[in-house]
Short mmCIF file of C-alpha atoms in Angstrom, two decimals:
data_model
loop_
_atom_site.label_atom_id
_atom_site.label_comp_id
_atom_site.label_asym_id
_atom_site.label_seq_id
_atom_site.Cartn_x
_atom_site.Cartn_y
_atom_site.Cartn_z
CA MET A 1 0.00 0.00 0.00
CA ALA A 2 1.38 3.40 -0.99
CA THR A 3 2.30 5.85 1.77
CA TYR A 4 0.88 9.38 1.84
CA GLU A 5 4.32 10.71 0.86
CA GLN A 6 4.35 8.52 -2.26
CA VAL A 7 0.82 9.56 -3.22
CA ALA A 8 1.58 13.24 -2.64
CA ASP A 9 4.75 12.99 -4.72
CA ALA A 10 2.94 11.25 -7.60
CA LEU A 11 0.23 13.92 -7.68
CA ARG A 12 2.81 16.68 -7.29
CA GLN A 13 4.75 15.41 -10.29
CA SER A 14 1.57 15.15 -12.37
CA ILE A 15 0.73 18.78 -11.60
CA ARG A 16 4.25 20.05 -12.28
CA ALA A 17 4.46 18.10 -15.53
CA GLY A 18 1.14 19.51 -16.70
CA ARG A 19 -0.68 16.19 -16.79
CA LEU A 20 -3.08 17.79 -14.32
CA GLY A 21 -3.70 21.34 -15.54
CA PRO A 22 -4.67 24.52 -13.67
CA GLY A 23 -8.34 24.47 -12.69
CA GLU A 24 -8.71 20.75 -13.42
CA ARG A 25 -10.87 18.82 -11.01
CA LEU A 26 -9.31 15.77 -9.37
CA PRO A 27 -11.25 12.47 -9.40
CA ALA A 28 -13.30 11.50 -6.33
CA LYS A 29 -11.28 10.40 -3.31
CA ASP A 30 -12.27 6.75 -3.55
CA LYS A 31 -11.21 6.63 -7.21
CA LEU A 32 -7.90 8.32 -6.47
CA ALA A 33 -7.28 5.96 -3.55
CA ALA A 34 -7.89 2.99 -5.83
CA ARG A 35 -5.60 4.44 -8.53
CA TYR A 36 -2.71 4.83 -6.11
CA ARG A 37 -3.48 1.63 -4.21
CA THR A 38 -3.90 3.29 -0.85
CA SER A 39 -6.60 3.99 1.72
CA VAL A 40 -8.89 7.01 1.65
CA PRO A 41 -7.45 8.38 4.96
CA THR A 42 -3.93 8.09 3.49
CA LEU A 43 -5.09 9.86 0.34
CA GLN A 44 -6.67 12.63 2.39
CA ARG A 45 -3.37 13.18 4.19
CA ALA A 46 -1.57 13.40 0.83
CA LEU A 47 -4.10 15.93 -0.43
CA SER A 48 -3.64 18.00 2.75
CA GLU A 49 0.07 18.18 1.98
CA LEU A 50 -0.63 19.54 -1.50
CA VAL A 51 -3.15 22.06 -0.15
CA ALA A 52 -0.47 23.32 2.26
CA GLU A 53 1.97 23.64 -0.65
CA GLY A 54 -0.55 25.68 -2.62
CA LEU A 55 -0.81 23.15 -5.46
CA ILE A 56 -4.48 22.28 -5.02
CA ASP A 57 -7.62 23.87 -3.60
CA ARG A 58 -10.50 22.20 -1.80
CA ARG A 59 -13.92 23.69 -2.44
CA HIS A 60 -16.45 22.56 0.11
CA GLY A 61 -19.25 20.59 -1.49
CA VAL A 62 -17.71 20.91 -4.96
CA GLY A 63 -14.43 19.00 -5.08
CA THR A 64 -10.66 19.29 -5.22
CA PHE A 65 -9.00 21.28 -8.02
CA VAL A 66 -5.50 22.01 -9.26
CA ARG A 67 -4.84 25.55 -8.15
CA THR A 68 -4.76 28.19 -10.86
CA PRO A 69 -1.70 30.42 -10.29
CA ARG A 70 -2.66 33.95 -9.32
CA ARG A 71 -1.37 36.99 -11.16
CA ARG A 72 2.15 37.77 -9.99
CA VAL A 73 3.28 41.25 -9.02
CA GLU A 74 6.71 42.65 -9.82
CA ARG A 75 7.36 45.67 -7.63
CA SER A 76 10.49 47.70 -8.33
CA ASN A 77 11.77 50.95 -6.87
CA GLU A 78 11.59 52.45 -10.37
CA ARG A 79 7.81 52.72 -9.88
CA HIS A 80 8.21 55.82 -7.69
CA GLN A 81 9.99 57.91 -10.33
CA TRP A 82 7.50 56.60 -12.89
CA GLU A 83 4.67 57.92 -10.72
CA LYS A 84 6.41 61.27 -10.13
CA ASP A 85 6.98 61.73 -13.87
CA ARG A 86 3.21 61.45 -14.42
CA VAL A 87 2.16 63.98 -11.79
CA ARG A 88 2.05 67.00 -14.11
CA ARG A 89 0.55 65.18 -17.08
CA SER A 90 -3.05 65.56 -18.21
CA THR A 91 -5.94 64.00 -16.33
CA ALA A 92 -6.73 61.83 -19.37
CA GLU A 93 -3.22 60.39 -19.39
CA ARG A 94 -3.22 59.80 -15.64
CA LEU A 95 -6.58 58.02 -15.90
CA ARG A 96 -5.22 55.48 -18.35
CA THR A 97 -3.07 53.60 -15.89
CA GLY A 98 -1.79 53.52 -12.31
CA SER A 99 0.86 51.94 -10.11
CA THR A 100 -0.94 48.59 -9.76
CA GLU A 101 -1.26 48.33 -13.54
CA HIS A 102 2.43 49.21 -13.75
CA ASP A 103 3.36 46.38 -11.36
CA THR A 104 1.08 43.72 -12.86
CA GLY A 105 0.92 44.55 -16.57
CA LEU A 106 -2.87 44.68 -16.34
CA GLU A 107 -5.24 47.32 -17.71
CA VAL A 108 -7.52 49.57 -15.65
CA GLY A 109 -10.56 47.50 -16.64
CA ASP A 110 -8.89 44.32 -15.35
CA LEU A 111 -8.89 45.58 -11.77
CA ALA A 112 -11.40 46.04 -8.97
CA PHE A 113 -10.43 48.82 -6.55
CA HIS A 114 -11.72 49.61 -3.06
CA ALA A 115 -10.76 52.52 -0.80
CA GLU A 116 -11.87 53.34 2.73
CA TYR A 117 -10.96 56.54 4.61
CA ARG A 118 -11.15 57.03 8.36
CA ASP A 119 -9.82 59.25 11.14
CA ALA A 120 -6.85 57.97 13.13
CA ARG A 121 -4.53 59.21 15.83
CA ALA A 122 -0.75 58.95 15.72
CA ASP A 123 0.48 56.25 18.08
CA GLU A 124 4.07 56.23 19.35
CA ASP A 125 5.35 54.55 16.19
CA LEU A 126 3.68 56.83 13.64
CA ALA A 127 4.32 59.96 15.71
CA SER A 128 8.03 59.14 15.72
CA VAL A 129 8.15 58.60 11.95
CA PHE A 130 6.14 61.73 11.10
CA GLY A 131 7.90 63.82 13.75
CA VAL A 132 4.61 64.94 15.32
CA PRO A 133 3.18 64.66 18.85
CA MET A 134 1.40 61.47 19.83
CA GLY A 135 -2.32 61.79 19.27
CA THR A 136 -1.93 64.02 16.21
CA ARG A 137 -4.93 63.61 13.91
CA LEU A 138 -4.18 61.49 10.85
CA LEU A 139 -6.11 60.44 7.78
CA GLU A 140 -5.90 56.66 7.41
CA ARG A 141 -6.59 55.31 3.93
CA ILE A 142 -7.16 51.58 3.42
CA TYR A 143 -6.70 50.26 -0.11
CA ARG A 144 -7.54 46.88 -1.63
CA THR A 145 -7.05 46.12 -5.34
CA ASN A 146 -7.66 42.74 -6.90
CA CYS A 147 -7.69 41.27 -10.37
CA ARG A 148 -11.24 40.77 -11.62
CA GLY A 149 -11.95 37.06 -11.43
CA GLU A 150 -9.84 36.70 -8.26
CA ASP A 151 -11.22 37.17 -4.77
CA ALA A 152 -8.04 38.15 -2.92
CA PRO A 153 -6.32 41.53 -3.26
CA PHE A 154 -2.69 41.92 -4.32
CA ALA A 155 -1.88 43.58 -0.99
CA LEU A 156 -3.31 45.14 2.15
CA VAL A 157 -2.40 48.83 2.24
CA HIS A 158 -2.77 51.27 5.13
CA SER A 159 -1.64 54.76 4.16
CA TYR A 160 -1.36 57.61 6.66
CA LEU A 161 -1.31 61.38 6.06
CA VAL A 162 -1.32 64.22 8.59
CA HIS A 163 -4.92 65.44 8.52
CA ASP A 164 -4.21 69.14 8.90
CA VAL A 165 -1.74 69.05 6.01
CA VAL A 166 -4.03 67.38 3.45
CA ALA A 167 -7.12 69.30 4.62
CA ALA A 168 -5.83 72.18 2.46
CA ASN A 169 -7.61 70.32 -0.36
CA PRO A 170 -10.97 68.97 0.95
CA ASP A 171 -11.14 66.52 -1.98
CA LEU A 172 -8.25 64.63 -0.40
CA LEU A 173 -10.42 63.80 2.62
CA ASP A 174 -13.14 62.07 0.59
CA ALA A 175 -12.79 58.43 -0.49
CA ALA A 176 -15.40 59.05 -3.18
CA HIS A 177 -12.62 60.60 -5.30
CA GLU A 178 -10.74 57.29 -5.40
CA PRO A 179 -9.14 55.88 -7.43
CA TRP A 180 -7.33 59.17 -7.84
CA PRO A 181 -5.68 59.64 -11.26
CA GLY A 182 -1.96 59.81 -10.61
CA GLY A 183 -2.14 58.35 -7.11
CA THR A 184 -0.76 59.80 -3.90
CA GLN A 185 2.00 61.83 -5.54
CA HIS A 186 -0.56 63.76 -7.57
CA GLN A 187 -2.77 64.18 -4.50
CA LEU A 188 0.15 65.76 -2.67
CA TYR A 189 0.95 67.88 -5.73
CA THR A 190 -2.50 69.52 -5.43
CA ILE A 191 -1.42 70.98 -2.07
CA GLY A 192 2.02 72.05 -3.24
CA ILE A 193 4.02 69.05 -2.02
CA GLU A 194 6.80 67.53 -4.11
CA LEU A 195 8.46 64.32 -2.94
CA ASP A 196 12.23 64.24 -2.61
CA ARG A 197 12.74 60.60 -1.66
CA ILE A 198 10.95 57.40 -0.70
CA GLU A 199 12.41 54.97 1.80
CA GLU A 200 11.13 51.39 1.89
CA ARG A 201 11.83 49.04 4.79
CA ILE A 202 11.08 45.38 4.08
CA THR A 203 10.67 42.39 6.39
CA ALA A 204 8.93 39.02 6.21
CA ARG A 205 6.89 37.11 8.78
CA PRO A 206 4.03 34.62 9.11
CA PRO A 207 0.64 36.21 8.42
CA THR A 208 -1.94 36.82 11.10
CA VAL A 209 -5.15 34.82 10.80
CA GLU A 210 -6.92 37.93 9.48
CA GLU A 211 -4.20 38.62 6.89
CA ALA A 212 -4.19 35.02 5.65
CA GLU A 213 -7.95 35.11 5.20
CA ALA A 214 -7.98 38.52 3.49
CA LEU A 215 -5.13 37.66 1.11
CA GLY A 216 -6.27 34.09 0.42
CA LEU A 217 -2.98 32.64 1.64
CA LYS A 218 -2.41 28.93 2.07
CA LYS A 219 -0.76 27.42 5.12
CA GLY A 220 2.98 27.99 5.15
CA VAL A 221 2.96 31.11 2.94
CA SER A 222 4.60 34.15 4.54
CA VAL A 223 3.81 37.80 3.99
CA ILE A 224 6.23 40.52 2.96
CA VAL A 225 5.75 43.62 5.07
CA LEU A 226 6.82 46.89 3.48
CA ARG A 227 6.86 50.26 5.20
CA LYS A 228 7.05 53.16 2.74
CA ILE A 229 8.11 56.56 4.09
CA CYS A 230 7.69 59.54 1.74
CA THR A 231 9.71 62.69 2.44
CA ASP A 232 9.19 65.98 0.63
CA ILE A 233 11.74 68.51 -0.65
CA ARG A 234 11.45 70.37 2.70
CA ASP A 235 12.73 67.21 4.45
CA ARG A 236 9.29 66.59 6.00
CA VAL A 237 7.70 63.13 6.17
CA VAL A 238 4.33 63.52 4.44
CA GLU A 239 3.07 59.96 4.01
CA VAL A 240 3.65 56.62 5.70
CA SER A 241 2.26 53.42 4.21
CA ASP A 242 2.24 49.92 5.66
CA VAL A 243 1.86 47.39 2.85
CA THR A 244 1.31 43.67 3.45
CA LEU A 245 2.16 41.65 0.33
CA CYS A 246 1.60 37.99 -0.54
CA GLY A 247 4.86 36.06 -0.31
CA ASP A 248 3.78 33.61 -3.01
CA ARG A 249 2.89 36.16 -5.69
CA THR A 250 5.16 39.16 -5.11
CA GLU A 251 8.65 39.69 -6.50
CA LEU A 252 10.60 42.71 -5.27
CA VAL A 253 13.10 43.94 -7.87
CA PHE A 254 15.80 46.49 -7.02
CA THR A 255 18.29 47.68 -9.63
CA THR A 256 21.11 49.85 -8.31
CA PRO A 257 23.16 51.85 -10.87
CA LEU A 258 26.85 51.89 -9.92
CA LYS A 259 29.26 54.72 -10.69
CA ARG A 260 32.12 53.80 -12.99
CA TRP A 261 35.71 54.06 -11.84
#
């Protein structure tokens, strides 16, 4: 009788070789158990291994399917200059594409976007980064963007701005104006702010239960946590974003030009 490791390896090889294609439904458990000459409990353990590896999905009451790979995201530091270059272009041009389209290669119509705005107060961490007193009023913006046809967003984004700074343009306080053509850099441009530099701090860790559910992560998949700190030409921090990215669909690409001797 085959062990669960042998069954899992046989199915794994079939998926990797393309004999079982993305979205294909696996036969019923009793038929698979008979095919691999094992018991149903042993088969179930093998399937659990493949679910944990992200190779198959179980859909309650429907069946077990080969997982269809989700759209990958390539995020480079070049994206920030790309966004700044677009700030002073026409509204029509800024409407045509955005940073998520830049990272994924998708078109505007391929994406579903959701934004939520709410009041927040600077805790010790954010107060230190912004250089403001604790309790300072902030505008917290929560963004979720997903590919149409997929349930999970590419990332969980919490962006913070100092409320009194952005209140100079009341439109910046209203989520109804999202998605904003040209993104945050253009929003800041409307109140006379030009960015000088963007610092990104990156770590990785296991997801929380809530993050795993929101991002559709399988067991064993880590998240990449990115803190983006935007500083203007007056050396003032004007935006802080905490971005939680899927470890199994995000590639971070950094190209560093080197001076010649």
